Short mmCIF file of N, CA and C in Angstrom, two decimals:
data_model
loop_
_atom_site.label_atom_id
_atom_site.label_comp_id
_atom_site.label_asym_id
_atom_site.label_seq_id
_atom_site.Cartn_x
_atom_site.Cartn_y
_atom_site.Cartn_z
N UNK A 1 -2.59 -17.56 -0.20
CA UNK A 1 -2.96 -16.84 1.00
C UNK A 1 -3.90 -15.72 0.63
N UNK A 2 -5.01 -16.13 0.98
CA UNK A 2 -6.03 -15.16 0.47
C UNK A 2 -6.36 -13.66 1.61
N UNK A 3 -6.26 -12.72 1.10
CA UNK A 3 -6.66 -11.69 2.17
C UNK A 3 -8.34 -11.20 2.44
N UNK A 4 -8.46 -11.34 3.52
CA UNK A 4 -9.68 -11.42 3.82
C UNK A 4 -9.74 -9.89 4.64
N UNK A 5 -10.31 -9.39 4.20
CA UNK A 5 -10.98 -7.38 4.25
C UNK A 5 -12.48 -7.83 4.77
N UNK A 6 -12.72 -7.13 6.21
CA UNK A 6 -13.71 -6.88 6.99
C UNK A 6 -14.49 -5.32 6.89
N UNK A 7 -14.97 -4.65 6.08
CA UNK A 7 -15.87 -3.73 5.71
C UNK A 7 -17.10 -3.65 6.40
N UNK A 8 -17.27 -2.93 7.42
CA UNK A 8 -18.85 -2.79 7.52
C UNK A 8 -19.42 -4.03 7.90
N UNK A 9 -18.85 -4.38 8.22
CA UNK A 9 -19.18 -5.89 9.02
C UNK A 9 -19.33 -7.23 8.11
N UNK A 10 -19.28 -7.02 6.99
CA UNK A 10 -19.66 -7.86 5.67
C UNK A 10 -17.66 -8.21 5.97
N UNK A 11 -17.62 -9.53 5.24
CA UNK A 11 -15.90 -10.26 5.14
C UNK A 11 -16.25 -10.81 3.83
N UNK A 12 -14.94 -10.12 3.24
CA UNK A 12 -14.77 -10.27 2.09
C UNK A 12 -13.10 -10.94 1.51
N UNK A 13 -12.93 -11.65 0.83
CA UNK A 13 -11.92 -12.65 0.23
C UNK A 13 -11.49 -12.16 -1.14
N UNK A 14 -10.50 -11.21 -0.85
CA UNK A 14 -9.90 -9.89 -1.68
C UNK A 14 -9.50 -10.47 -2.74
N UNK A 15 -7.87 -11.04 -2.58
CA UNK A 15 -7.26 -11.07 -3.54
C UNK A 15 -5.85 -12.33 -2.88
N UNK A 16 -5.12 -12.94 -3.46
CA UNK A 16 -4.02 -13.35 -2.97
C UNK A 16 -3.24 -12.91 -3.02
N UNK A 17 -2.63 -12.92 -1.71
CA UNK A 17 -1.67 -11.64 -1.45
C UNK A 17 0.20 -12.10 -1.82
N UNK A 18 -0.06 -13.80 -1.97
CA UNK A 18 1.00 -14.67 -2.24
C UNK A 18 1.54 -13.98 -3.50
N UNK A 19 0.57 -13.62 -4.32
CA UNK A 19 0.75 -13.06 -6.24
C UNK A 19 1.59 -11.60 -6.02
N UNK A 20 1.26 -11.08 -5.04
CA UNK A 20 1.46 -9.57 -4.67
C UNK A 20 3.48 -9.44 -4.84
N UNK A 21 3.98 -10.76 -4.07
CA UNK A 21 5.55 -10.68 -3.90
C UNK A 21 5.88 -9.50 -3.14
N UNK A 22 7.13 -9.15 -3.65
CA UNK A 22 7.96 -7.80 -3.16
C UNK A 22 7.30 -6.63 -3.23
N UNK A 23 6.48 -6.44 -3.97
CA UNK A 23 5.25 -5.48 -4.33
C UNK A 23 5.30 -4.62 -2.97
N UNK A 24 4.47 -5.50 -2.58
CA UNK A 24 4.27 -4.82 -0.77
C UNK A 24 5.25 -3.44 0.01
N UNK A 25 6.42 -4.18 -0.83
CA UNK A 25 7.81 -3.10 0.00
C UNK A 25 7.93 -2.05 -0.98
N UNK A 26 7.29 -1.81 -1.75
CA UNK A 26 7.94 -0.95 -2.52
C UNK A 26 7.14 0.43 -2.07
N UNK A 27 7.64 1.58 -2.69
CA UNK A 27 7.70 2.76 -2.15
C UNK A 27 6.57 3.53 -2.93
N UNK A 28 4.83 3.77 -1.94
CA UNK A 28 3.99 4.25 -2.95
C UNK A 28 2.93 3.11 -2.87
N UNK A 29 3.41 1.93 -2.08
CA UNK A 29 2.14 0.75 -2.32
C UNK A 29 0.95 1.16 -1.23
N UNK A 30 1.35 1.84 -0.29
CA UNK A 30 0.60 1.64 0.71
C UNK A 30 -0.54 2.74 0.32
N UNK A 31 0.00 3.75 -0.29
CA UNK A 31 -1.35 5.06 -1.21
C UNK A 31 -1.68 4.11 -2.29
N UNK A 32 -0.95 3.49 -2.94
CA UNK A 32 -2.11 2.57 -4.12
C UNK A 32 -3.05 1.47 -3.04
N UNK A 33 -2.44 0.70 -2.59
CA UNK A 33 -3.85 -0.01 -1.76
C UNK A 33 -5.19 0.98 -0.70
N UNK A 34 -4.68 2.01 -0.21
CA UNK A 34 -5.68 2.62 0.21
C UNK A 34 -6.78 2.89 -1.21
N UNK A 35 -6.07 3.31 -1.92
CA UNK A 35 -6.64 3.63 -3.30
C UNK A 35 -7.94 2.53 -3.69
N UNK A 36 -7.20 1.25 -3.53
CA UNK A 36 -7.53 0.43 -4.27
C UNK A 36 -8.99 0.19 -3.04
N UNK A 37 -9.09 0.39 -1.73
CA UNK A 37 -10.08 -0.03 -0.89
C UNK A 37 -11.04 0.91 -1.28
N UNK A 38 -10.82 2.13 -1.48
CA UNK A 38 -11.55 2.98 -2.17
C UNK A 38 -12.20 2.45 -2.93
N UNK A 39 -11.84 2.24 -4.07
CA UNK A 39 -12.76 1.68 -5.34
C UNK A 39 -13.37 0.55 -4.81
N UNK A 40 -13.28 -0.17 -4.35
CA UNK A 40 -13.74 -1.32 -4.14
C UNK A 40 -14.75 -1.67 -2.90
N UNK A 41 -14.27 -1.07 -1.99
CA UNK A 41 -15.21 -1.11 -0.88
C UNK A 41 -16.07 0.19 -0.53
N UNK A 42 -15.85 1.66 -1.58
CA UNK A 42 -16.28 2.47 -1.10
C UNK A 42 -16.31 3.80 0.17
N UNK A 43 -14.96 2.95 0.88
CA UNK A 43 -14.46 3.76 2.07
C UNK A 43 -13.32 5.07 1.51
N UNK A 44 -13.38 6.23 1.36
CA UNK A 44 -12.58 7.32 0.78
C UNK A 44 -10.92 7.23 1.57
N UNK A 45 -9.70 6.62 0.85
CA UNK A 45 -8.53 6.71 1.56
C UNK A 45 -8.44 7.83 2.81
N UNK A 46 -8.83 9.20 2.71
CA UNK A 46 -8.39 9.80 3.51
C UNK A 46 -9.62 9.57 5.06
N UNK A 47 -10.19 8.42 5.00
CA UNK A 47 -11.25 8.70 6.07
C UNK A 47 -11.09 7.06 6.39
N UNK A 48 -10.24 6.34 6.22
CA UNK A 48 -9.97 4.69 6.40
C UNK A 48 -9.02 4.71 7.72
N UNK A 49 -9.43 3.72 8.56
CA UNK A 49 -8.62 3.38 9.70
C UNK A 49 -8.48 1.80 9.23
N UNK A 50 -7.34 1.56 9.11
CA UNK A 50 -7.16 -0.11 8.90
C UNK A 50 -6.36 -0.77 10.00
N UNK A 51 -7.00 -1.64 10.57
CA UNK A 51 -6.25 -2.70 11.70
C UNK A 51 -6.17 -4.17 11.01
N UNK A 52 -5.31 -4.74 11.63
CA UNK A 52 -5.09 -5.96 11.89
C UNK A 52 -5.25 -6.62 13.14
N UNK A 53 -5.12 -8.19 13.19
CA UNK A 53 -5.50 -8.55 14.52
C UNK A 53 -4.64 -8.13 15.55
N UNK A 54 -3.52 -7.38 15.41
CA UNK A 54 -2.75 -6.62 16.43
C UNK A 54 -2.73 -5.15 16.56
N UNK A 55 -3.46 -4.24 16.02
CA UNK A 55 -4.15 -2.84 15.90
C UNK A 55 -4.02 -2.15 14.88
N UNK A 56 -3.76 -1.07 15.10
CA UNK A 56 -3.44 0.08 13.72
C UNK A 56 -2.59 0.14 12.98
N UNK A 57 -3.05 0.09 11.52
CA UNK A 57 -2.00 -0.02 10.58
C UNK A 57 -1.93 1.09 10.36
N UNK A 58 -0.38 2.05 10.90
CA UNK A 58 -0.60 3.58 10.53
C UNK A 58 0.47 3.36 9.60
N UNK A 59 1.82 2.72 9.65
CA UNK A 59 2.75 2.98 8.21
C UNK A 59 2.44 2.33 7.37
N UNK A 60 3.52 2.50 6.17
CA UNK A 60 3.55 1.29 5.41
C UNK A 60 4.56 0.05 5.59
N UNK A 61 5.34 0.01 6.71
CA UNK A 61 6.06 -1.20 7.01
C UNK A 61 4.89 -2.09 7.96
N UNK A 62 4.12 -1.31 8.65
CA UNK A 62 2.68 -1.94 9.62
C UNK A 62 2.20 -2.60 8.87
N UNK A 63 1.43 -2.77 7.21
CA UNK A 63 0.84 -2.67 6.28
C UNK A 63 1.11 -4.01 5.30
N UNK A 64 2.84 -3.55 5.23
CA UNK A 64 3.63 -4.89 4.47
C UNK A 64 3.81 -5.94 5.50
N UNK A 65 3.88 -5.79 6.98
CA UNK A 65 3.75 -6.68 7.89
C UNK A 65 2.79 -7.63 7.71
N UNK A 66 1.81 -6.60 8.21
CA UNK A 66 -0.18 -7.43 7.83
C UNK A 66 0.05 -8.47 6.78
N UNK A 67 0.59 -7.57 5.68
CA UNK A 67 -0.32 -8.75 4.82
C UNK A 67 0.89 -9.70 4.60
N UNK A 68 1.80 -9.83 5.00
CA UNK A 68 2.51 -11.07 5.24
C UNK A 68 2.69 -12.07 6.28
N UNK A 69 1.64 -12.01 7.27
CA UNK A 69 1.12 -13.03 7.88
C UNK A 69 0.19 -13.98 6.68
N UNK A 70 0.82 -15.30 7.94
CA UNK A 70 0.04 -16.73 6.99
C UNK A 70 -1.49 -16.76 6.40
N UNK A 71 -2.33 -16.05 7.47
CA UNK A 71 -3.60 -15.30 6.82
C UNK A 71 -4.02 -14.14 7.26
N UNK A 72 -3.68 -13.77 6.22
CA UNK A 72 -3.87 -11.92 6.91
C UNK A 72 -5.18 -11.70 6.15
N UNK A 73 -5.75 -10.89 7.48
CA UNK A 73 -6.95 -10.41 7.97
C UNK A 73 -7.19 -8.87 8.04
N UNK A 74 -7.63 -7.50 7.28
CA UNK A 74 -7.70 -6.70 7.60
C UNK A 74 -8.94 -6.13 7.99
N UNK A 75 -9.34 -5.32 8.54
CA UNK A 75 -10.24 -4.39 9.46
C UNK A 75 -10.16 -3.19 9.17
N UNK A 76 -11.79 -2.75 8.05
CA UNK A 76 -11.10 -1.41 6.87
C UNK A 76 -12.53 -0.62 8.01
N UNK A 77 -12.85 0.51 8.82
CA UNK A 77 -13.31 1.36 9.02
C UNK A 77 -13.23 2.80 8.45
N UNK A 78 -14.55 3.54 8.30
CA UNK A 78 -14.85 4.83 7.90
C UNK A 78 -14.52 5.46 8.91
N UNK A 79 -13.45 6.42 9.39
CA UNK A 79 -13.92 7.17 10.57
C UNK A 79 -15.03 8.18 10.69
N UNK A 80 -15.51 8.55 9.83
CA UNK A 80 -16.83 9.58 9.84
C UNK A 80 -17.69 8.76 10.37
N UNK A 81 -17.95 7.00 10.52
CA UNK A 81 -19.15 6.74 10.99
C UNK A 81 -18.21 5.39 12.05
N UNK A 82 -17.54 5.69 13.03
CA UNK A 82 -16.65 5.12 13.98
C UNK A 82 -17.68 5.37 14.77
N UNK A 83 -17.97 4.57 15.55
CA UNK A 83 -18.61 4.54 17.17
C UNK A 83 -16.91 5.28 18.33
N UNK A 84 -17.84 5.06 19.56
CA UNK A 84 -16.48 5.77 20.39
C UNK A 84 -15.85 4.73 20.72
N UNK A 85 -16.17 3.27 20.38
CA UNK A 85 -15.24 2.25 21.14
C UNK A 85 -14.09 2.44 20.55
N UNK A 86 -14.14 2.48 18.80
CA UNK A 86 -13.39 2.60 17.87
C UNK A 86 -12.37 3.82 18.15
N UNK A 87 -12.84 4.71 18.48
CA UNK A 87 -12.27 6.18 18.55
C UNK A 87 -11.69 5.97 20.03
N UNK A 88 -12.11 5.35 20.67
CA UNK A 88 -11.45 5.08 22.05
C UNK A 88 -9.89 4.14 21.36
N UNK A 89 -10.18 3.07 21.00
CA UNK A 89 -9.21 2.38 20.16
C UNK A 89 -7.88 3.11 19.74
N UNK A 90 -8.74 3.56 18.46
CA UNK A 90 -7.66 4.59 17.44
C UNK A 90 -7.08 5.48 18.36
N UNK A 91 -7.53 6.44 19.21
CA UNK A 91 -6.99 7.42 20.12
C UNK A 91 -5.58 6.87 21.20
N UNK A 92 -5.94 5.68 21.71
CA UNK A 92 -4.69 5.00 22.38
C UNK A 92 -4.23 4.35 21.14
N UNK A 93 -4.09 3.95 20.13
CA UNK A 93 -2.84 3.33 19.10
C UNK A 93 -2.45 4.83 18.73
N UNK A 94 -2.74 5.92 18.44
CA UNK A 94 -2.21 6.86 18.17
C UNK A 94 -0.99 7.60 19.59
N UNK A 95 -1.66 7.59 21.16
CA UNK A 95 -0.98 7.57 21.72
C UNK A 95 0.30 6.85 22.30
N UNK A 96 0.29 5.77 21.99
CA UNK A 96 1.11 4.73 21.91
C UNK A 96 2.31 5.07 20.81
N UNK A 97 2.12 5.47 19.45
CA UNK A 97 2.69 5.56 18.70
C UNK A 97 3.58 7.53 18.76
N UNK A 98 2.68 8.26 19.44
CA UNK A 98 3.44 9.19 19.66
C UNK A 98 4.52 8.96 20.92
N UNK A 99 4.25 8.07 21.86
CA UNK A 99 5.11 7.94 23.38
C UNK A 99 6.60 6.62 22.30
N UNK A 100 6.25 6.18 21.58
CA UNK A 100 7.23 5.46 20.85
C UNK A 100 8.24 6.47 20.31
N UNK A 101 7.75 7.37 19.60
CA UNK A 101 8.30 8.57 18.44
C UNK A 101 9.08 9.28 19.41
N UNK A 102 8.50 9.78 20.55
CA UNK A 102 9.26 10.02 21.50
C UNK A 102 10.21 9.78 21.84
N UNK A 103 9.91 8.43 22.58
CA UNK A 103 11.46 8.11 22.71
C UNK A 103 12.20 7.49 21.45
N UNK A 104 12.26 7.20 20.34
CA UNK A 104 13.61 7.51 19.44
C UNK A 104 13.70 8.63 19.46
N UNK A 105 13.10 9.54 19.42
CA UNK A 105 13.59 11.25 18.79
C UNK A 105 14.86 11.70 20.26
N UNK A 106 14.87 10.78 21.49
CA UNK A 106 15.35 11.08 22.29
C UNK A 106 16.46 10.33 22.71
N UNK A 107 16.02 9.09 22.22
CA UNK A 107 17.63 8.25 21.70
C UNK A 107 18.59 8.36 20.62
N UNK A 108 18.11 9.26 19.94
CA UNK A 108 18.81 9.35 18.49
C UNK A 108 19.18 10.92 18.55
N UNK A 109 18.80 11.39 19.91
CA UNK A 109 19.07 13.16 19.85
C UNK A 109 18.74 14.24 19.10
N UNK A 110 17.46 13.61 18.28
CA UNK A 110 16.49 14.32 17.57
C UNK A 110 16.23 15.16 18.05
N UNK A 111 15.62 16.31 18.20
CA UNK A 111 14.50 17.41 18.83
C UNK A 111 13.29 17.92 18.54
#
């Protein structure tokens, strides 16, 4: 299962993600693969928005999800050079994900 990374509009055929195993879950993978898009594609971890064909990969359980689909597909953006569709995008998966946080913090009696 090869992972296929969309950069800048160029698609690229990473690595097999089958070799990867349990890897994925472990604690710390998700800062080494940002890492690793870094070196490789040039996009700086702290300025990467990564989606999949179902939106924003903001954790690392989002992340170990992705790439355990049958062919996982990621979608690596710079936000310094995001158009507004993108930023329209990212702005509702971010809202979405705070109205989620919400309500557990309010089922679980968080504050």
């Amino acid at each position: 299962r090869m992972l296929r990374v969309e950069v800048k509009g160029c698609l690229h055929e990473w690595f097999d993600v089958a070799e990867m195993g349990e890897s994925v879950r472990v604690p710390g993978f998700a800062g080494a693969f940002r890492s690793e898009i870094e070196r490789y594609f040039g996009v700086a971890a702290p300025q990467q928005a990564i989606f999949d064909e179902d939106g924003l990969l903001a954790t690392a359980a989002d992340l170990s999800r992705a790439l355990q689909q049958p062919s996982p597909k990621l979608y690596v953006h710079d936000v310094v050079d995001m158009g507004p569709k993108l930023r329209e995008r990212i702005t509702a998966s971010i809202a979405e994900l705070e109205a989620a946080a919400a309500e557990l913090r309010q089922r679980f009696g968080i504050a």
